[in-house]
Short mmCIF file of C-alpha atoms in Angstrom, two decimals:
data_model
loop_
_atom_site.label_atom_id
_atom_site.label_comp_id
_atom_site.label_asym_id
_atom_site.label_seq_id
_atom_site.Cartn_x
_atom_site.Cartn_y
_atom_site.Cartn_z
CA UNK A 6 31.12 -18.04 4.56
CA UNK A 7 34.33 -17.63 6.36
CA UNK A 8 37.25 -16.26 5.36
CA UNK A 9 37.95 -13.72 2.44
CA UNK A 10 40.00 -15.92 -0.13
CA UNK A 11 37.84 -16.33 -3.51
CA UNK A 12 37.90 -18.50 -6.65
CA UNK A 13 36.72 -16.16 -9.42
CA UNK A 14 34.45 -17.27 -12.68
CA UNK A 15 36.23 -16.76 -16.11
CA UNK A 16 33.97 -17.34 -19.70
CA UNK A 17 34.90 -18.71 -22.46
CA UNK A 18 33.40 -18.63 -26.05
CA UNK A 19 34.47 -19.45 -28.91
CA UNK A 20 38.27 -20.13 -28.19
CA UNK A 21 38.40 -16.86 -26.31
CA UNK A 22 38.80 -16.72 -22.84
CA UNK A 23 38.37 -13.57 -19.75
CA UNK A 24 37.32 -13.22 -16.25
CA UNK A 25 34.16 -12.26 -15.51
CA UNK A 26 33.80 -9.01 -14.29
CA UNK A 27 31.22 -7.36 -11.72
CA UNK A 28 28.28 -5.58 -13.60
CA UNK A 29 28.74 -7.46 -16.55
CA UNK A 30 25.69 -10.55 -17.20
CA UNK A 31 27.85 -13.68 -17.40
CA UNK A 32 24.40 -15.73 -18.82
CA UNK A 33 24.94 -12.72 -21.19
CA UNK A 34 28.02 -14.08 -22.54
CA UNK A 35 26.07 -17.55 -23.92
CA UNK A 36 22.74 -16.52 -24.63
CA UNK A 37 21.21 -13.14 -26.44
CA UNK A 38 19.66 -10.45 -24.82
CA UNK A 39 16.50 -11.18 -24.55
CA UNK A 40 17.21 -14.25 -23.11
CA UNK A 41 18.15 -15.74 -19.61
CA UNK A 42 19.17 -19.07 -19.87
CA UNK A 43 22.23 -21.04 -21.17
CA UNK A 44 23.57 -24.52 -21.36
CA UNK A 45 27.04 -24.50 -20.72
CA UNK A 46 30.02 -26.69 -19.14
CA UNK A 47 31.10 -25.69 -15.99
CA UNK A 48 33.82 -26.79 -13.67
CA UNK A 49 36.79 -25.58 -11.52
CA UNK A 50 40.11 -25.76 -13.49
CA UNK A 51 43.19 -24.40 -12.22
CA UNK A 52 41.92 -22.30 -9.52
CA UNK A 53 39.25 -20.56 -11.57
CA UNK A 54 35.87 -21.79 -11.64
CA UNK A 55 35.32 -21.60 -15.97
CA UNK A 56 32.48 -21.59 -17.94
CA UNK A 57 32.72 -22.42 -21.66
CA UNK A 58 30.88 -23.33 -24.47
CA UNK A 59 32.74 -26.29 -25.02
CA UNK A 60 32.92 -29.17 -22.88
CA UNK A 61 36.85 -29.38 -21.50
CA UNK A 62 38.04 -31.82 -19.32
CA UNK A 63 36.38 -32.55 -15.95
CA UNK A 64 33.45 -30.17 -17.19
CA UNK A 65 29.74 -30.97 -16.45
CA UNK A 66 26.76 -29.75 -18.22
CA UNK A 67 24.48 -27.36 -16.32
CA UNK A 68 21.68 -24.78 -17.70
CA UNK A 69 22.92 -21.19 -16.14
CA UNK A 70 20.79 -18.64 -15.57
CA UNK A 71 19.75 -14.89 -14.43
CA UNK A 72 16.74 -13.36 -13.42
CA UNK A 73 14.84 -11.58 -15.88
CA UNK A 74 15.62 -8.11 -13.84
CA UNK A 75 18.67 -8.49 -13.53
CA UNK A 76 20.78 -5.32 -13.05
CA UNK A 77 23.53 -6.28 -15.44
CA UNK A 78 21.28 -6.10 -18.32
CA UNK A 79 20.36 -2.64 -17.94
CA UNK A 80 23.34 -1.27 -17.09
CA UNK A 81 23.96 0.09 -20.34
CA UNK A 82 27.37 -0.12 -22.30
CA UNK A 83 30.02 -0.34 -21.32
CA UNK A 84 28.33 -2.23 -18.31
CA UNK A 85 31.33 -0.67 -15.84
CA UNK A 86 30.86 2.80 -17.22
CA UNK A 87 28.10 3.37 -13.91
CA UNK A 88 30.08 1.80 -11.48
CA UNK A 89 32.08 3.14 -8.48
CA UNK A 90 35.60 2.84 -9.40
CA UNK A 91 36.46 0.59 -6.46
CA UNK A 92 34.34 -1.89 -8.40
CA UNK A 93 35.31 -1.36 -12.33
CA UNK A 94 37.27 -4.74 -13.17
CA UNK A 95 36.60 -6.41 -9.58
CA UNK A 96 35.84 -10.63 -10.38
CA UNK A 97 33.04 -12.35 -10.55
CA UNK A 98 32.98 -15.15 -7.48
CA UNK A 99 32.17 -18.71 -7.69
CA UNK A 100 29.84 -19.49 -5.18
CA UNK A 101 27.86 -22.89 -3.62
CA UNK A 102 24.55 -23.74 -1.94
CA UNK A 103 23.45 -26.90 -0.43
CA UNK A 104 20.18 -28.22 -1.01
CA UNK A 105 19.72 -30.68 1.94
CA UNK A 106 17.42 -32.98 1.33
CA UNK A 107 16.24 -35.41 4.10
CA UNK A 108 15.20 -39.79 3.59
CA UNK A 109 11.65 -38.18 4.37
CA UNK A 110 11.80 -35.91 1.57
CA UNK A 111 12.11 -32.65 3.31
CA UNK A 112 14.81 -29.95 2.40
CA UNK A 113 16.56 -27.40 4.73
CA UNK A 114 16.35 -23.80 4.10
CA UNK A 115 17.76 -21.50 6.48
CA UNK A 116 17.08 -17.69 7.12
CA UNK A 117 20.12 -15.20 6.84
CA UNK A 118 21.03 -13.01 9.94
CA UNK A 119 19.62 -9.60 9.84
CA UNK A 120 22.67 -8.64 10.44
CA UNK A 121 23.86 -9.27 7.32
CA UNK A 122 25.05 -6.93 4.37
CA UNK A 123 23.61 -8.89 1.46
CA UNK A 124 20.08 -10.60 1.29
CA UNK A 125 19.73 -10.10 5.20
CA UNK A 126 16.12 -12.30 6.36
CA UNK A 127 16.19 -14.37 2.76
CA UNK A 128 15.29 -17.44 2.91
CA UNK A 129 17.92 -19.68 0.96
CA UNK A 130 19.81 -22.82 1.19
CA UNK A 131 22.80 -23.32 3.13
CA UNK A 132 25.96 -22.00 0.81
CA UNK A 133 28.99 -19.40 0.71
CA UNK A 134 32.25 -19.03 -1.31
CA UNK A 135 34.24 -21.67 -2.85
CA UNK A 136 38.14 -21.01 -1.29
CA UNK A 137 41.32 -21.91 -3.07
CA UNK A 138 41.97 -25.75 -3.38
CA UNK A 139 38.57 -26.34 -2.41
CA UNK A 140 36.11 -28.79 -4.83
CA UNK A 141 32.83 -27.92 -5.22
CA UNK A 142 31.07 -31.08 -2.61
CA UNK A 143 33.73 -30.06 0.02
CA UNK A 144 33.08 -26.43 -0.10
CA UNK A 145 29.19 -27.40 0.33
CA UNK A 146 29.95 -29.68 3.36
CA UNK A 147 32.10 -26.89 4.61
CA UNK A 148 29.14 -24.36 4.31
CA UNK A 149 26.43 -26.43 5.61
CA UNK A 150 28.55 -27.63 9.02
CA UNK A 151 29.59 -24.02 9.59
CA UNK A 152 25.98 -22.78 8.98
CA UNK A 153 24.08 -25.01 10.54
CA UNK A 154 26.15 -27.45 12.70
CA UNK A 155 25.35 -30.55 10.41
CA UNK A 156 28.16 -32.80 9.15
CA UNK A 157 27.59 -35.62 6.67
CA UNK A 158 29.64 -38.52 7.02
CA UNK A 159 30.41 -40.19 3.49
CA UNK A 160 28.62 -42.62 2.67
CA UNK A 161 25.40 -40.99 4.01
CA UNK A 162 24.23 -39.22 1.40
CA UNK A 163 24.55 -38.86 -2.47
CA UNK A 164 24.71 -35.72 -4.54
CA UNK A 165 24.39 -33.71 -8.10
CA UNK A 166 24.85 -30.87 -9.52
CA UNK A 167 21.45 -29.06 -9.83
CA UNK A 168 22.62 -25.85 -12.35
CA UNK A 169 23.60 -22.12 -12.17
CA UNK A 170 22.28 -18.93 -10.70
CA UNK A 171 23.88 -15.56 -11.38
CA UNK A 172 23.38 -13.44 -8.58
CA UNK A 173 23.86 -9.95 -8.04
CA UNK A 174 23.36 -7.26 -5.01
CA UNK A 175 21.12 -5.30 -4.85
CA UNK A 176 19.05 -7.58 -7.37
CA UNK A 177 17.45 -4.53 -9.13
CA UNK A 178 18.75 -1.19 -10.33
CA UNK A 179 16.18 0.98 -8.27
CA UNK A 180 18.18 -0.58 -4.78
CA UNK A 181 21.54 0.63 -6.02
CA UNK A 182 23.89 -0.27 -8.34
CA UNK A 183 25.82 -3.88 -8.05
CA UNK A 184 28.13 -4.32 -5.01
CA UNK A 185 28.27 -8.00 -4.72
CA UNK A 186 28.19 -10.85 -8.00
CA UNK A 187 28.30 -14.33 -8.09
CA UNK A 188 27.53 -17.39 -10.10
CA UNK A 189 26.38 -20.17 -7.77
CA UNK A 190 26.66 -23.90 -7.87
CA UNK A 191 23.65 -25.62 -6.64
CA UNK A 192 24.04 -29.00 -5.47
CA UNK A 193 21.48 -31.36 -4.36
CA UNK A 194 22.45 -33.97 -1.32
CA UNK A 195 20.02 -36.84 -0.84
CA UNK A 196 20.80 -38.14 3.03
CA UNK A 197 20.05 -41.40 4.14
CA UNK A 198 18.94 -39.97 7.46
CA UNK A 199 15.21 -38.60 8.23
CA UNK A 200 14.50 -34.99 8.70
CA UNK A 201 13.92 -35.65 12.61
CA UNK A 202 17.33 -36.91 12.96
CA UNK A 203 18.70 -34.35 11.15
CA UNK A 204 17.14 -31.58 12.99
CA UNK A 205 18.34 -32.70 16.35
CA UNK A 206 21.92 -32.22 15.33
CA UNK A 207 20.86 -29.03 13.68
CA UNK A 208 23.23 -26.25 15.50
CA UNK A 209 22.51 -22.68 13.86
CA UNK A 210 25.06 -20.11 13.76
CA UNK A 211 23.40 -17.41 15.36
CA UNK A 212 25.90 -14.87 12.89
CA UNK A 213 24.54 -15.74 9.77
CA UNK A 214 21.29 -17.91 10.17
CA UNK A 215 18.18 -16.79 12.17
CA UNK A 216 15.93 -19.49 11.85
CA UNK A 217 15.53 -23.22 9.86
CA UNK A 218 12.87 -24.88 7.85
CA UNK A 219 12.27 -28.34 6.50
CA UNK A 220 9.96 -28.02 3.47
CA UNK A 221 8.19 -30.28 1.71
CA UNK A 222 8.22 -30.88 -2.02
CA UNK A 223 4.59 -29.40 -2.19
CA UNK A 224 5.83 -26.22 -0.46
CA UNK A 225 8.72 -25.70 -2.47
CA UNK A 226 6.24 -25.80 -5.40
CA UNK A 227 4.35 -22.80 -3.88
CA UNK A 228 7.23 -21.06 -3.23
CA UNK A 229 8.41 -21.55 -6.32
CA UNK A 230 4.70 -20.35 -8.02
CA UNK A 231 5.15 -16.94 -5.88
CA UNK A 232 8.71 -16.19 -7.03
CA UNK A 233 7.44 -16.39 -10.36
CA UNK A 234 4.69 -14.07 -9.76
CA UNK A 235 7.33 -11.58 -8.03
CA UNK A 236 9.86 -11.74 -10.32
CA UNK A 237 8.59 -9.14 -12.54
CA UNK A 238 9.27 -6.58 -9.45
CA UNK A 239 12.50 -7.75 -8.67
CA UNK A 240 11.70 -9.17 -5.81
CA UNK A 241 11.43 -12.99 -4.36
CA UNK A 242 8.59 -14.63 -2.42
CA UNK A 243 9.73 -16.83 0.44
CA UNK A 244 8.13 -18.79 3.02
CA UNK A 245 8.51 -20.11 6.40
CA UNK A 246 8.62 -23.84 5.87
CA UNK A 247 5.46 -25.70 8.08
CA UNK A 248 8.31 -27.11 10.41
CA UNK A 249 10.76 -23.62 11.33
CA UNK A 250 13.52 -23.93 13.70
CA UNK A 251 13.80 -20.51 15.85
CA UNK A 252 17.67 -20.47 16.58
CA UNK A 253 17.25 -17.55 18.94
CA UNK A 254 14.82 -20.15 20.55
CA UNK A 255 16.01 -23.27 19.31
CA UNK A 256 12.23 -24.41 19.28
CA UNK A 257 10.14 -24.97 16.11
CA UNK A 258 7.93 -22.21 15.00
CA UNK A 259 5.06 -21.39 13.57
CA UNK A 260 4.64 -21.31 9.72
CA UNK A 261 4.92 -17.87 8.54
CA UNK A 262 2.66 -16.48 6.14
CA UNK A 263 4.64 -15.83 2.55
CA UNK A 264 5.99 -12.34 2.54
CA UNK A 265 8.14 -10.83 -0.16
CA UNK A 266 11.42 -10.14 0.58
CA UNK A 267 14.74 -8.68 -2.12
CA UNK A 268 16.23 -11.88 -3.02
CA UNK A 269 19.23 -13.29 -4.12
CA UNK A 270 19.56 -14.31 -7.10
CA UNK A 271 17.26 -16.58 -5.59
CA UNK A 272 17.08 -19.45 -2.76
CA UNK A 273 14.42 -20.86 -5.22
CA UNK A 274 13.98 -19.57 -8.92
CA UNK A 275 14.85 -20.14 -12.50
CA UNK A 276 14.01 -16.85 -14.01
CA UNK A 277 10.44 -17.82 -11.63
CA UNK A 278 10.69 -21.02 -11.48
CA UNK A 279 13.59 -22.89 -9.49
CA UNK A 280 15.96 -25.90 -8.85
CA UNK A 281 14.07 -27.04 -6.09
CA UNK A 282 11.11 -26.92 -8.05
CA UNK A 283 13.19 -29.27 -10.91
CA UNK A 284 14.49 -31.67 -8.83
CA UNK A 285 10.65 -32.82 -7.83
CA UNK A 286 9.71 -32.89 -11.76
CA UNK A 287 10.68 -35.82 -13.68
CA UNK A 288 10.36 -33.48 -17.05
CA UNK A 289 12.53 -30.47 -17.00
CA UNK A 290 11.50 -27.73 -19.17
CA UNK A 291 14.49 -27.52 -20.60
CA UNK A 292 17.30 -29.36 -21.02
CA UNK A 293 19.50 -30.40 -19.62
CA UNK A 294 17.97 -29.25 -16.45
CA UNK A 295 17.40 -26.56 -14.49
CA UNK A 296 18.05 -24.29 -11.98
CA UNK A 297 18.24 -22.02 -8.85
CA UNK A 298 19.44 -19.00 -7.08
CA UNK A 299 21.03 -17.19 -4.08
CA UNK A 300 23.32 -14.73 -2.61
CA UNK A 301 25.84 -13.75 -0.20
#
């Protein structure tokens, strides 16, 4: 996630279009209250990354969502009355994470530095801010080489769009009020290369990741299962993966048992359930498909 540059989210609905603005729910803006999903067209245009309700040109269709805690519906109205001034009228940021997925099946998920001031020791997928100029696939490449030392030649992989998570920190009201929001591209990257090959050219940085994990579809399942089982506490279940990468070792270690840890607006989740989880299911629950979460 270097540099500080940004490309900020703007809404549109019915013919009227703003910029996003920390504290306020942008799923808010396309579905009602009570609810946490959205189908809406997405795509970067003119520097922006936009959301509509209308498909404009370039747009794809993605299902957008937010976690049923999350802190922008309970922040009362007007939703920047309770914030800091530094932050009243501060952008929403367009975001993307990687979802690696191996010839062998497998997916990466990486563990963020400790160090870190947002979701520090969540387990999510490679990702970071989209900069200026940037298209969504580059800015993933970007991410994923500067995370974790891999570069995918073209040609080596194919990739979609997965959907939408809004993400906020802290992820519930009783943490603190919002500091940090984004709405995050997921994108799923099918590589022609096995997870062993892949892991050898795996290079961590030691300033944002801790440790690696290739999971297998079952285990995202599980994962998946927990998260929806935390969710109600604001909170996300993760998991060492049965093959973790150590880069304070650089060895493989041990599967971890599945703790609970503040998440993002998840590194797997769909208000509980989660874009991994979809990709492996040949019926989405809802159409057109569904969805994720994360962080930064």
């Amino acid at each position: 996630m270097a540099g500080l540059r940004r490309v900020l989210v703007h809404v549109r609905r019915g013919g009227a279009e703003r910029p996003a603005r920390v504290g306020q729910s942008v799923t808010g803006t396309f579905c009602p209250a009570h609810e946490d999903a959205a189908v809406v067209s997405c795509g970067l245009d003119r520097g922006r990354f936009l959301l509509s309700d209308v498909a404009f040109p370039g747009s794809t269709v993605a299902l957008l969502e937010r976690p049923s805690s999350c802190p922008a519906k309970h922040l009362g109205e007007p939703p920047a009355a309770g914030l800091p001034a530094e932050l009243r009228g501060r952008g929403v940021a367009a975001a993307v994470a990687v979802l690696l997925q191996a010839s062998t099946g497998h997916i990466l998920l990486t563990r963020r530095a400790g160090a870190l001031s947002t979701f520090p020791n969540v387990w999510v997928p490679p990702g970071g801010h989209v900069e200026p100029d940037e298209e969504l696939l580059p800015a993933g490449l970007r991410e994923l080489e500067e995370e974790t030392g891999l570069r995918l030649a073209a040609g080596t992989f194919s990739w979609r769009t997965l959907g939408l998570w809004e993400s906020i920190y802290p992820p519930a009201l009783s943490q603190g009020l919002p500091r940090h929001h984004h709405v995050i591209v997921y994108l799923l990257l099918r590589s022609a290369e096995g997870r062993r090959r892949l892991e050898a050219r795996l290079r961590p940085s030691a300033s944002e990741v801790s440790a690696c994990a290739w999971l297998e579809p079952s285990v995202l399942e599980a994962i998946a299962g927990a998260a929806e089982e935390a969710e109600e506490g604001g909170h996300v279940a993760t998991t060492v993966g049965p093959r973790g990468y150590d880069t304070r070792t650089r060895k493989s270690s041990k599967q971890n048992p599945p703790r609970r840890s503040p998440g993002p607006a998840r590194p797997l989740n769909r208000g509980g359930r989660s874009s991994e989880k979809r990709c492996f299911k040949k019926t989405p629950k809802k159409t057109p498909q569904k969805r994720k979460n994360c962080y930064m």
